[in-house]
Structures are given as structure tokens and as C-alpha cells.
Coordinates of C-alpha atoms in Angstrom, one line a residue:
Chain A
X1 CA 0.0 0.0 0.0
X2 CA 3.2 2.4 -0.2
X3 CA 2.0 5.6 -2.5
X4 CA 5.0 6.0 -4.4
X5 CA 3.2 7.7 -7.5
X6 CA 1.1 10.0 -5.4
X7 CA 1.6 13.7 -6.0
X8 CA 0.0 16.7 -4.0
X9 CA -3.1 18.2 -6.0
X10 CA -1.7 20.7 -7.8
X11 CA 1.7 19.2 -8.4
X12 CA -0.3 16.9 -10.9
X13 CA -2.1 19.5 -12.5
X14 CA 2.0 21.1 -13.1
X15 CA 2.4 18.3 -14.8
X16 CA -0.4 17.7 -16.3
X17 CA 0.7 20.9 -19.0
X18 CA -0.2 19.4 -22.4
X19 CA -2.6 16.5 -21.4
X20 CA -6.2 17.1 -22.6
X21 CA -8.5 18.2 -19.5
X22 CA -12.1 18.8 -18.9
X23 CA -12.3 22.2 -16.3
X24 CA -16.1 22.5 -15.4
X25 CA -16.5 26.4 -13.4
X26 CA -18.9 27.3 -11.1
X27 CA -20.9 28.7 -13.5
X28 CA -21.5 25.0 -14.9
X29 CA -19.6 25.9 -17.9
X30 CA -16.9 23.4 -19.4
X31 CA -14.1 24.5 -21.0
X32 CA -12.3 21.2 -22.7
X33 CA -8.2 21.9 -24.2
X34 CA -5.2 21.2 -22.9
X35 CA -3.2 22.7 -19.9
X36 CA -0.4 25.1 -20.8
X37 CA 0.5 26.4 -17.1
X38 CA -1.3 26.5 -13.6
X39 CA -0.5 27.9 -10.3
X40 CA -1.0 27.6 -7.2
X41 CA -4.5 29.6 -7.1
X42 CA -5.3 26.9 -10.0
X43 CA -5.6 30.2 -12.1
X44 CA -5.0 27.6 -15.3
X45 CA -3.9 28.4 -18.6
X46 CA -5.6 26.3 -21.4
X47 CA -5.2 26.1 -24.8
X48 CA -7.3 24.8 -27.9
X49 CA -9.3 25.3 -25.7
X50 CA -13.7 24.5 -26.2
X51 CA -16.5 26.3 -24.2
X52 CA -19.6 23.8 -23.7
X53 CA -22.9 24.6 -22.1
X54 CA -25.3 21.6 -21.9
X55 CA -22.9 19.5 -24.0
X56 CA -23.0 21.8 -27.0
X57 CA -19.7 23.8 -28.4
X58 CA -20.5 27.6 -28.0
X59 CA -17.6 28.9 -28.2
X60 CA -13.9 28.3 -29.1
X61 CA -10.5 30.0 -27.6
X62 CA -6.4 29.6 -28.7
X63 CA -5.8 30.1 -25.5
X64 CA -7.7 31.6 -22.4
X65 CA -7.0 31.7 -18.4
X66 CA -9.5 30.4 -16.5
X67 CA -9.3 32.0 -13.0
X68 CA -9.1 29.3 -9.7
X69 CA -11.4 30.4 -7.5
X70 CA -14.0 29.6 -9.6
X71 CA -13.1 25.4 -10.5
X72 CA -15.2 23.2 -9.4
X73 CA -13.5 20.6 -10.9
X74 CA -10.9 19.4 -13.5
X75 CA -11.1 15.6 -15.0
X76 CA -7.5 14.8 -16.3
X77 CA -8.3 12.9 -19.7
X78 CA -6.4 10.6 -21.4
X79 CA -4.5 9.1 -19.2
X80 CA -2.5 6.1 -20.6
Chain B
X1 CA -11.2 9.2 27.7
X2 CA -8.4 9.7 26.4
X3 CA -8.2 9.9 22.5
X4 CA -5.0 7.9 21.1
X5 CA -6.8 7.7 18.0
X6 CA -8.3 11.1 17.1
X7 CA -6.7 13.0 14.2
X8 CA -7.0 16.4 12.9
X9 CA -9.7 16.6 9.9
X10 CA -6.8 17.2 7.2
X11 CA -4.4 14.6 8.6
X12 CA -7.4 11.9 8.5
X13 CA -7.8 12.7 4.7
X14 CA -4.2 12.2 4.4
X15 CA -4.1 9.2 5.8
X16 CA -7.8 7.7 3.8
X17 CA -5.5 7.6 0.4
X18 CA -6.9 4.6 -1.6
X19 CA -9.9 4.5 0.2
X20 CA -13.4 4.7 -0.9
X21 CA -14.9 8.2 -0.1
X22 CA -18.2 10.4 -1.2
X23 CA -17.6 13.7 -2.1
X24 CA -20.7 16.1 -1.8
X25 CA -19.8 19.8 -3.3
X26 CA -21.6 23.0 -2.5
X27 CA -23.4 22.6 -6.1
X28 CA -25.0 19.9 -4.8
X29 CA -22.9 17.2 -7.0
X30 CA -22.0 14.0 -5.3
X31 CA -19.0 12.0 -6.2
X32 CA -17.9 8.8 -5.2
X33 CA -14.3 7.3 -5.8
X34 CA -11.1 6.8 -4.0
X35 CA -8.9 9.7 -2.7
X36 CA -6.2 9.7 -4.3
X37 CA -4.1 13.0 -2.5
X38 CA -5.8 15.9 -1.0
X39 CA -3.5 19.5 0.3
X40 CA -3.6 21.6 2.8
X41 CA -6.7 23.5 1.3
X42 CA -8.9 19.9 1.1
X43 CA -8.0 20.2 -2.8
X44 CA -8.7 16.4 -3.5
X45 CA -7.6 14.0 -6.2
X46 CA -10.0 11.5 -7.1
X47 CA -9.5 8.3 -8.9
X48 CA -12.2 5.7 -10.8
X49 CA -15.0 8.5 -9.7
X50 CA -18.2 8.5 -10.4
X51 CA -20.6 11.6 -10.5
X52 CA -24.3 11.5 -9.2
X53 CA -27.2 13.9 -9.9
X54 CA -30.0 13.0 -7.2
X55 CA -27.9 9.4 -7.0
X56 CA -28.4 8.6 -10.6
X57 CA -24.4 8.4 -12.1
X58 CA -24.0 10.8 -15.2
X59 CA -20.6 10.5 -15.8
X60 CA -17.5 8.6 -14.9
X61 CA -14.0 9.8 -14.0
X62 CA -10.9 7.8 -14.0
X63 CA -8.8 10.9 -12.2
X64 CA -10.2 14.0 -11.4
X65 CA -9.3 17.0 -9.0
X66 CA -12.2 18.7 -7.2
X67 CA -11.4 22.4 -5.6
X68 CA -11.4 21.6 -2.0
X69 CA -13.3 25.2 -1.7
X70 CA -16.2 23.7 -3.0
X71 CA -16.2 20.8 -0.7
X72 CA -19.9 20.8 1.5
X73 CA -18.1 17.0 3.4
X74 CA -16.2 14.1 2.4
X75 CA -18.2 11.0 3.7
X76 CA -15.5 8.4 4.6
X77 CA -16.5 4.8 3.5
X78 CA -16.0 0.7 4.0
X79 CA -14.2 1.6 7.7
X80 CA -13.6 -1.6 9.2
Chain C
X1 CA -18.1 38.1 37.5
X2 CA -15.1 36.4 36.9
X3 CA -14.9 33.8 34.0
X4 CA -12.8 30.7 34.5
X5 CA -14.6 28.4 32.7
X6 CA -14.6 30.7 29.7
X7 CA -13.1 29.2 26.6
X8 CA -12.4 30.7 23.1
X9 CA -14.9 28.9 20.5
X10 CA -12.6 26.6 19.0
X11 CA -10.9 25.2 22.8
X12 CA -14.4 24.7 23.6
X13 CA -15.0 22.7 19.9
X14 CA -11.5 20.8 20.4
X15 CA -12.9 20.1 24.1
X16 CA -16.2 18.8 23.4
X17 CA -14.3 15.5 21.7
X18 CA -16.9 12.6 21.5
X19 CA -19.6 14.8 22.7
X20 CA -23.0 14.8 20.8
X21 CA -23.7 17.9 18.4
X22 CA -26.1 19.2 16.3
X23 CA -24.1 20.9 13.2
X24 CA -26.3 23.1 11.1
X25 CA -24.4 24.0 7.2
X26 CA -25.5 26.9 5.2
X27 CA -27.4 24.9 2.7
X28 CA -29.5 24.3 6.0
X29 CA -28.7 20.6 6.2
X30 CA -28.0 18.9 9.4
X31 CA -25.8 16.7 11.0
X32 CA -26.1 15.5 14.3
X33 CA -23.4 13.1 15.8
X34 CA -20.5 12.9 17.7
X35 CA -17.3 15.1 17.4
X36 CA -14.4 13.1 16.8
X37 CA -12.0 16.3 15.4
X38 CA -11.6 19.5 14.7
X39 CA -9.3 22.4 13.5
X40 CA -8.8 25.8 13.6
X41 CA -10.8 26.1 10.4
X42 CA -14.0 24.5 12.0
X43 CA -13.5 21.7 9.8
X44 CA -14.8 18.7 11.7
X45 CA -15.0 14.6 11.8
X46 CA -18.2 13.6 13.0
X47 CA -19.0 10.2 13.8
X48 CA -22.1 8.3 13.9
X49 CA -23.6 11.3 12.1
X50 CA -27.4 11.4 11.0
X51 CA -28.1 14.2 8.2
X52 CA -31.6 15.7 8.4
X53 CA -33.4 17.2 6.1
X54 CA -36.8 19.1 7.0
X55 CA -36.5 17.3 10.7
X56 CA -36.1 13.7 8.6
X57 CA -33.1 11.3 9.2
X58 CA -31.6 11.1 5.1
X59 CA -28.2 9.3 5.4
X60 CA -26.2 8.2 8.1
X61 CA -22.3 8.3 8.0
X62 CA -20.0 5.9 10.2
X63 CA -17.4 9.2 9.8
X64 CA -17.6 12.1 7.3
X65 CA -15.7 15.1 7.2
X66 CA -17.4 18.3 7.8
X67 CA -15.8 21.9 5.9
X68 CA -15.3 24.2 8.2
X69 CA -16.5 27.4 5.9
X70 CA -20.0 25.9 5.8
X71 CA -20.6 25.6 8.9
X72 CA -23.3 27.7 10.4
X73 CA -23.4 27.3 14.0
X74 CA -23.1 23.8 16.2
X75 CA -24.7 23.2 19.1
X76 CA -23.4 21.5 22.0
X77 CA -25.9 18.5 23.2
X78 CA -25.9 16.8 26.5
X79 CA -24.3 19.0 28.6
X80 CA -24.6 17.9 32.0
Chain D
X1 CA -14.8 65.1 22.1
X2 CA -12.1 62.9 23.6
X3 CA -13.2 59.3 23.3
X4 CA -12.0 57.3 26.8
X5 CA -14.3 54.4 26.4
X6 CA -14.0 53.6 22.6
X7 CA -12.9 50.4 22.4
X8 CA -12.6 48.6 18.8
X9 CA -15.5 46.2 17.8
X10 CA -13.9 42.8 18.7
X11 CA -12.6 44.2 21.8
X12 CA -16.2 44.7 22.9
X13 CA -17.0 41.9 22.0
X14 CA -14.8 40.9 24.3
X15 CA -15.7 42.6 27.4
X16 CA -19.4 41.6 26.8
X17 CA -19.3 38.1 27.8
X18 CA -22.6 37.1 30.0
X19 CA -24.1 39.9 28.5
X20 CA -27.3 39.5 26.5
X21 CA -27.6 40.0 22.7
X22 CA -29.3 39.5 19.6
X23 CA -27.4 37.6 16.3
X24 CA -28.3 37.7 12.9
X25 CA -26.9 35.8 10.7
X26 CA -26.9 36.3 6.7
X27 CA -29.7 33.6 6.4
X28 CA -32.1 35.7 8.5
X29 CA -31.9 33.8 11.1
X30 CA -31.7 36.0 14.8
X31 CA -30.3 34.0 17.9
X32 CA -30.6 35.6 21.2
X33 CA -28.6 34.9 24.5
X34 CA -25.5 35.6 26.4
X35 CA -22.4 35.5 24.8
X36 CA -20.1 33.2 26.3
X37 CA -17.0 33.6 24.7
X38 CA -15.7 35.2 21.3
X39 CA -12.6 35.1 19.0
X40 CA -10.6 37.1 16.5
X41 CA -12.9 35.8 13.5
X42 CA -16.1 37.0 15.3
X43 CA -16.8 33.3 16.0
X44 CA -19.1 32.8 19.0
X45 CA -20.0 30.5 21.7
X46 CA -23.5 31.8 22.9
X47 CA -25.4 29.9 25.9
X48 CA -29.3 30.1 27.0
X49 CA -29.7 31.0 23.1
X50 CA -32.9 31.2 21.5
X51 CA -33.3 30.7 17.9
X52 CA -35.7 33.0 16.1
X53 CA -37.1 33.0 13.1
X54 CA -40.1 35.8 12.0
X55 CA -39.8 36.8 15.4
X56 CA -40.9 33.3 16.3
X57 CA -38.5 31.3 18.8
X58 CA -38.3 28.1 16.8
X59 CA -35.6 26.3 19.1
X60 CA -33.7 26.6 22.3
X61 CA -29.8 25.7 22.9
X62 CA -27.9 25.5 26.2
X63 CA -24.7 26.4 24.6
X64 CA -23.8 26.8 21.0
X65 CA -21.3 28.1 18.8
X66 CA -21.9 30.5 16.1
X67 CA -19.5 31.0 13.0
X68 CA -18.4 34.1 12.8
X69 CA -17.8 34.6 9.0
X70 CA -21.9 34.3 8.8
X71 CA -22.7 37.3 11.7
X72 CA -24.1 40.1 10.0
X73 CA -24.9 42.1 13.1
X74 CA -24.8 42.0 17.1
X75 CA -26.9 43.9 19.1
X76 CA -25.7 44.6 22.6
X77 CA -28.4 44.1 24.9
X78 CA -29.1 45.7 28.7
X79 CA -26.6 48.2 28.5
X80 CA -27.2 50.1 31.5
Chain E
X1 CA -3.8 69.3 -6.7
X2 CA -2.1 68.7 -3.5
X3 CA -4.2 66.7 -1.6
X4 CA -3.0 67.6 2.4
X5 CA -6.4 66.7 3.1
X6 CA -7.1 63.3 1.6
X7 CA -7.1 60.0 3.7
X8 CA -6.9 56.2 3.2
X9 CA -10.9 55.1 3.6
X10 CA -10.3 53.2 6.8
X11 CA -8.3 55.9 8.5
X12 CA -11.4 58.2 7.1
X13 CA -13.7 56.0 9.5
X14 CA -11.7 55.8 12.0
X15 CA -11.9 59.7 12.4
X16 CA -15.4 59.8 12.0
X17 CA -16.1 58.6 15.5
X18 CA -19.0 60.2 16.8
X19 CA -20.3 61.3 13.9
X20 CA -23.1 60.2 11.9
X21 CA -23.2 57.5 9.4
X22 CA -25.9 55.6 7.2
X23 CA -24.4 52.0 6.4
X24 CA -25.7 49.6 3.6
X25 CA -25.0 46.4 4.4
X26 CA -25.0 44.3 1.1
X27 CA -28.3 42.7 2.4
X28 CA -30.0 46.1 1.7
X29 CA -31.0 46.7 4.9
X30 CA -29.6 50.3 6.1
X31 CA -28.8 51.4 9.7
X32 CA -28.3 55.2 10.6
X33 CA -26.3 56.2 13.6
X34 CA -22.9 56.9 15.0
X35 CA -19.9 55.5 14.2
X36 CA -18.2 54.5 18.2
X37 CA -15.1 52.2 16.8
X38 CA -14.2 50.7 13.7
X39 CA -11.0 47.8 13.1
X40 CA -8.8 47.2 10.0
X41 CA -11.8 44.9 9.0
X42 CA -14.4 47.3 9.0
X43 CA -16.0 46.2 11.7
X44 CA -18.2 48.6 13.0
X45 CA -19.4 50.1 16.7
X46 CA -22.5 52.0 15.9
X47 CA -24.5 53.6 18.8
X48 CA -27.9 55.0 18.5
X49 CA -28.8 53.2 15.3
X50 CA -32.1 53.0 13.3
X51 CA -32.5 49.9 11.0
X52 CA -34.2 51.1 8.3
X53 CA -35.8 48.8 5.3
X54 CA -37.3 50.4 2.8
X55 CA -36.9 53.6 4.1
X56 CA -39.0 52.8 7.0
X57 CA -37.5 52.4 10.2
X58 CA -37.7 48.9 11.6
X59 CA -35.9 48.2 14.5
X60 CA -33.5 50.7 17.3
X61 CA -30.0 49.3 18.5
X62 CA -28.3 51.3 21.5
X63 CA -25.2 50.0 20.0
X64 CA -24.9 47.3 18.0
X65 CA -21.9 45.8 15.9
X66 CA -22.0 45.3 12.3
X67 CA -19.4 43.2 10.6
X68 CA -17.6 44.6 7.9
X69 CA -17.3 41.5 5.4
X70 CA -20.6 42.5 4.7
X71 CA -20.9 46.3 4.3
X72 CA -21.8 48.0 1.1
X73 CA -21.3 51.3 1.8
X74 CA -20.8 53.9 4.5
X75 CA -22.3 58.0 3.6
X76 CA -21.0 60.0 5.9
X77 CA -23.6 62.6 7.1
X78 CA -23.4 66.2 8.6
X79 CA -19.8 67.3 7.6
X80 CA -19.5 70.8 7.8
Chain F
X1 CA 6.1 48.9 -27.6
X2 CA 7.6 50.0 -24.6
X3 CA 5.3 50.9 -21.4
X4 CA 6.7 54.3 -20.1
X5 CA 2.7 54.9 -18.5
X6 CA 1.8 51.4 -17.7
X7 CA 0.6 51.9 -13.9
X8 CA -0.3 48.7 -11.8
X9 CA -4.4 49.0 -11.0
X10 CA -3.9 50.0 -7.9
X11 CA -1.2 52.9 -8.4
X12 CA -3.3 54.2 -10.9
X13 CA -6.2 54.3 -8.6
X14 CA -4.2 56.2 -6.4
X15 CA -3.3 58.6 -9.1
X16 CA -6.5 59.0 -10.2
X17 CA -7.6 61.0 -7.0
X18 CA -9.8 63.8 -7.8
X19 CA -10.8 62.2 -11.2
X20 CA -14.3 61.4 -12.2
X21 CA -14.8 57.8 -11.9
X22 CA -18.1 55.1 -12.2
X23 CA -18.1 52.3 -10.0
X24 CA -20.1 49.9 -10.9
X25 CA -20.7 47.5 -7.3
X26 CA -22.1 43.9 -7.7
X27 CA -25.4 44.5 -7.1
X28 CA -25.6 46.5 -10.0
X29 CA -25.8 49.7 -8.0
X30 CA -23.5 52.3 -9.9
X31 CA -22.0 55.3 -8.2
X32 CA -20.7 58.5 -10.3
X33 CA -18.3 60.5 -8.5
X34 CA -14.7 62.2 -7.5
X35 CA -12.2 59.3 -5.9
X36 CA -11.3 61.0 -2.7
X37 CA -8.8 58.3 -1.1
X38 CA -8.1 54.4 -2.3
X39 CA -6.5 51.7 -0.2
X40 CA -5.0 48.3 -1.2
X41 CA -8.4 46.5 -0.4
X42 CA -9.6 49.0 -3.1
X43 CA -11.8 50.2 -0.7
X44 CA -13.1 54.1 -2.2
X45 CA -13.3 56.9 -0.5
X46 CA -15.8 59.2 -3.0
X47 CA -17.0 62.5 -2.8
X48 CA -20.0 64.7 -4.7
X49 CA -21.4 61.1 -5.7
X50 CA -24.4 60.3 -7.2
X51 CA -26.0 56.8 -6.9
X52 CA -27.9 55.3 -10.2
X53 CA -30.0 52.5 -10.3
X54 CA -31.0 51.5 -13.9
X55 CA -29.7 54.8 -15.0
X56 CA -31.5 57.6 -13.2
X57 CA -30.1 59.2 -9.7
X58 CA -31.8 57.8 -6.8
X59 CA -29.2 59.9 -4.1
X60 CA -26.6 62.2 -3.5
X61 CA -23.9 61.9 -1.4
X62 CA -21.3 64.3 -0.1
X63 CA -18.8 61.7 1.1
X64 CA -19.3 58.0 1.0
X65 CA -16.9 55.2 1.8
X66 CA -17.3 52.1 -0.9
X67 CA -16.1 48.7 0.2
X68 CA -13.1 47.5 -2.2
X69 CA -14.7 43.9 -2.1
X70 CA -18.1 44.5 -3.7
X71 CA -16.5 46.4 -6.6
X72 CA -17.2 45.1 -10.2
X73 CA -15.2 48.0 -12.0
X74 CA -14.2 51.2 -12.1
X75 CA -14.6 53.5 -15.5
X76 CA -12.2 56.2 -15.2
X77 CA -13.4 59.9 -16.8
X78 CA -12.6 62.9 -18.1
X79 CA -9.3 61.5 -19.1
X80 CA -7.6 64.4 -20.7
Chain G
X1 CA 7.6 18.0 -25.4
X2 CA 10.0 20.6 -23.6
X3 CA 8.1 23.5 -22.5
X4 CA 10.2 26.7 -23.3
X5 CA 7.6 28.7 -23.7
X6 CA 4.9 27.6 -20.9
X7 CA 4.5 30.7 -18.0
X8 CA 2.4 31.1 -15.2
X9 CA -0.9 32.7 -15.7
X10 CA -0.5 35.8 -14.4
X11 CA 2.7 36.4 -16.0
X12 CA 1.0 35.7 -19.1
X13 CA -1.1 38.3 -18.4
X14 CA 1.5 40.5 -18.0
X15 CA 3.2 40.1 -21.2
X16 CA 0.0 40.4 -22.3
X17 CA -0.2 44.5 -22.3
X18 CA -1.4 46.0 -25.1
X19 CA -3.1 42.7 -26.2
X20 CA -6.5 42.6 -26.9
X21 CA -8.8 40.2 -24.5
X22 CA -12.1 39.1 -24.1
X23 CA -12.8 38.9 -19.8
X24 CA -16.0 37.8 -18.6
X25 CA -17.1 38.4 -15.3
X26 CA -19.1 36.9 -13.0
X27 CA -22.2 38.4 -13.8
X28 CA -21.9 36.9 -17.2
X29 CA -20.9 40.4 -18.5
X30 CA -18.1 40.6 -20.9
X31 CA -15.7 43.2 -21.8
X32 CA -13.3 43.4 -25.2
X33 CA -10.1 45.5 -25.1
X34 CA -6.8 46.1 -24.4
X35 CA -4.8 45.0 -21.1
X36 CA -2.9 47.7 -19.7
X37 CA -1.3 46.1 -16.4
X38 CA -2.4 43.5 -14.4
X39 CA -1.6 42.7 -10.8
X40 CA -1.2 39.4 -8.8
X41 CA -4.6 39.8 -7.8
X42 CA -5.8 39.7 -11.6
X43 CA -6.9 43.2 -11.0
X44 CA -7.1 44.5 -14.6
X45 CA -6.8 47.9 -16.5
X46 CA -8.1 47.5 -19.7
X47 CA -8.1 50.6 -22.4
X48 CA -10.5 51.1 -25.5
X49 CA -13.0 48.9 -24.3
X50 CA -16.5 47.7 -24.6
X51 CA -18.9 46.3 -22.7
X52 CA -21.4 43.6 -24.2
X53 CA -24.2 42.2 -22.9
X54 CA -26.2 39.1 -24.9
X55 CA -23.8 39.9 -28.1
X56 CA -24.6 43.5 -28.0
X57 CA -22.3 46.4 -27.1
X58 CA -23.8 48.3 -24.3
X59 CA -20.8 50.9 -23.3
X60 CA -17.7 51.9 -24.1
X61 CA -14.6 52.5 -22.4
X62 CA -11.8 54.5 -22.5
X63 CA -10.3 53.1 -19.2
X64 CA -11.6 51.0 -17.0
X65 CA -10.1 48.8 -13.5
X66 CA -12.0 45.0 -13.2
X67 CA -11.6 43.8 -10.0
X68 CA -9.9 40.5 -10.7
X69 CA -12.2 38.5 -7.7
X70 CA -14.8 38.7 -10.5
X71 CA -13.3 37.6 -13.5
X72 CA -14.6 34.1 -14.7
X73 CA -12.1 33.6 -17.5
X74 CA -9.5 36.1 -19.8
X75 CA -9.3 35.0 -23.7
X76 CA -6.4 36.0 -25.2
X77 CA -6.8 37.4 -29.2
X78 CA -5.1 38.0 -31.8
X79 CA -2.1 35.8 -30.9
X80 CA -0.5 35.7 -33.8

């Protein structure tokens, strides 16, 4: 049971820069890209980067910072 | 009385890696998965999560990290 | 007048250890059970928690993790 | 105009323990008692409170503990 | 343009003891009174307040403490 | 493209004392007035304000302290 | 997959003056311009801008200070 792969919270979202995320705010808006750079607010850079609302791309962004205090959540995607 | 046991709220979470938890956020959200880290602000990392909407699952997560600002309390489960 | 047995808020919390409470949450849900932890954010462990809804018994948690920054008030039960 | 007996709000606060007032909370919600004791963040234990709600007492606590980051005001009470 | 008169807002209050005030708090209530203390937080002192709710008056505090978090505004009245 | 003028927010608050400014606060309430003093909260000190509410002037004030934390933006005037 | 060119978020902001943006706030407005500084609080100056409500431009700025605890996200333009 020794943890030997388990980082801190926002050590894996540092590296986690170029994986493909899913950031839902508190707004319920979803952005999908990728992470180019976070810190420790979780203020997060993204990049080709989609803005959904009830599933459906409204809007699309290069590259856009999402500020922390309003994540509710971030699902780290394609993890192989 | 004495209390060899008890531990501080952030410390127990600490020590609950790889175990089973629920996750209710202030949105009303429920997840359920394992913890897989958590920091000093209850930022949590969840692996093989699900996500209920009035205990119906609508999505599944294999790693996600919820905001530990958003957290309404972490129900700790299968404590034998 | 004097005041010997008065505590700041959080001594008497971190004193009233396996003592029954009532915790009441801003989303005016609430938790009565034993307090098995607490810190200086008012995050708590309860154990052998009911939640109540509307005066109803909803869930019941062996141990759950309460965030301090929801709470509302808790009141102190069975104080003999 | 000189002011001998202003004291700063907390510090009140302070000196007013087992004297009675009246709490309300952002959700409405008035408590009156005595305060008991009182800390930097405003956070208080109150005892012989009553809870109020349209001017109704809706339920009665030997000794509870109010979170200060929800006070919206405190009346001071029997200030004679 | 020199300004030997101009002061930072909380030093402003904290000269304006004694004088009279009309605070909105952000729950749109109002109180009118006099300002008796006020901390770095804005907590406020006021003494011979009216509560006032749609410009009716609805409640009188002898002194009564309103915490800052949630202040809107401050006019001060009656500077000559 | 070098940024001889390029003042941090704050420091060009500060400078801005005596300017006309609109402060738009998050309830939509919108004061129109001189900055009199600014601190690092971004609390405003404003004098011969005006509040609007959907446009039209609903009071005057001759000096009125704004909390920094309820501030949505601040339109700077008459810049010259 | 070397990351030369990856920076924080706010210092991304901050090589970002003179950029034109898209920030939405909060309250779901949105405003196009120019960033002219930026602080660590994501407090924002932002020159030649407009306000938009629904699509629609409903003000214009010539300079205006967003209080960064509002702002929901920042879309960088016209990266080129």
C-alpha cells in the first residue's frame, strides 16, 4: 500500500501541461483543451481550448485563463 | 477518555488515500471514488469517480481533481 | 463576574471530543453526531452522524468530514 | 470630544461576555442569548440562546457556537 | 492638486467617531447612527442606530456591531 | 512597444484622485463620483457622488466610503 | 515536449499588455479591449473597451479597472 506515485493536488495539475482536460467552473460551464501552465491559485492556462454549455460547443478559444477560484473541478483525460 | 486515535480533519484525509470516499460539493454534486491525495486547502484527487445527480451516475472519471473550496463534506467509507 | 470556565470557540469545539452535536451547514442541512475532530478552520470529523433534512433522518455516515467554511453554527448537546 | 471608552469592535465583543444579545446571521436567522465567549474571526459561543425566526423562537440551545464569517450584526443588549 | 487633506478610507472612518453614518449592508438593509469604533476589517461600533428597510424604520440598537465583510457602503452625514 | 505609463491598477487608482470615476458594485448599483482616497483593499473613498439605479439618480452623497470587495469595475473619466 | 515557452498565468497576463482580450465576469458580462497592467490579484486595467451584454455592445470605455475577484475567465486574441 506504499504511494510511491502520489503527488499533491496541484503538483499533478503542473504536470499535467499538455494533457487534454475537462475544467467545469462554477458557472456550470466546461471548457475542454489542454493545460499550458497553472499555479497555485489553480488560475490555469488552457489552450485549444472548447467552451460547452449543456454539451454543445458555443464557443472556441487559442488560448484563455480560466481564473481558480471559480473550478469546481478538473477531469485529467487521457491518461495512458 | 483519552483519544489515542483522534486526528486532525486534514491529517485523517491524508491518511484515507486509496480509500473509498463520497464527495458532496456545494453545487450539490456527489462523487464517489477513491482519494487519491488531498492538500492543505482539502483540494482532493479522485480516482475511478463517479458523478451522481439526485444518486443517478452521469458520468465517470478515472482521475479527477475537485477544488477543496467547493467541498460541503467528504463522507469516509468501508471503515472496518 | 469572573470567567474561569470561559473558553475561546474553537478550545471549547476541540474540548467537546466525543460529545453529541447538532451541526447546522449553510445549505440548511444537518448533521447530528459525535465530534471526533476539529481544527482551527471548523473543519470537523463527526462520527455516527445522522443528516436531516426538514426534521427527517436522510443518510447516516459511520465518519464524514465536515468543511469548516459551511458551517453555520453547532450546538453543544448533552451538557450535564 | 475625547473618546476614553471607545474600544474597537472585537474588543467589545470581548468585554461583553454574559451579557445579552441579539445575532443575525446572513440567512435571517436572529439567535438571542449571552455571549459566552468570542474570537478574532467573530466566532461565537452563545449559551441560553434562542433561535428565532419571524420573530418566532423556533428552538432553544444550552450552549452553542456561532461561525463568525456568517454574523451580519450583534446587538448589545441591557446596556445600563 | 495637492491633496493635504485626503485619507486612506479606513483611517477616514476611524476619524469619524461620533459622527453620523448611514451604512448599507450588502443585504440592503440600512442602519443610521454613529460610528463608536471601527478595526482594520471594517468592523463597525454603531451607537444610536435606526435599522431602516425600505426607508422605514424597523428596528433601534443602543449599539450594535455590524461586521464589515458584509458592508456596502458607508455616507458619511453632517460634515460641515 | 515600450510601457513608459503602464501603472499597476492599484497605483493608478491612487493617481487617479480627484478624477471622475463610475463604480459599478455587484449588485448593479453604480456610483458616479470624484475618488477622494483608495486603499490596497480597493476600498473608495468618494466625494460629490451620485448613486444610479437603472440609470437615473436615486441619491446624492457628499462623502461615501465604498467597500473594495463589492467592486465590479471602475470607469475612469474625463481623461484628458 | 520541452516546455520553453509555458509561464504562469499571471505572467502571461503580464506580457500580455497591449493585447487585446475578451474577460468575462461573473455576472456573465463581458468586456473586449486592451490589457494595460495587471496585478497578482488579476486586477485589470483594460483601455478602449466595450462592454457587451447578450452579443450587443452596451458601453464603451476608455479606461476601466476590473476587480480581478470577478473575473470568470481572460481569452487572449489576436495571438498571432
Amino acid at each position: 500500500m506504499s504511494q510511491p506515485t502520489a503527488k499533491r493536488p496541484l503538483t499533478t495539475l503542473q504536470r499535467s501541461t499538455k494533457k487534454k482536460v475537462t475544467v467545469r467552473l462554477k458557472n456550470e460551464v466546461v471548457y475542454k483543451g489542454k493545460i499550458d501552465n497553472v499555479d497555485s491559485y489553480m488560475n490555469l492556462i488552457m489552450t485549444d481550448a472548447e467552451e460547452l454549455q449543456d454539451g454543445r460547443v458555443i464557443a472556441n478559444y487559442g488560448r484563455a485563463i480560466l481564473r481558480g477560484n471559480n473550478v469546481l473541478f478538473i477531469k485529467l483525460e487521457n491518461e495512458l
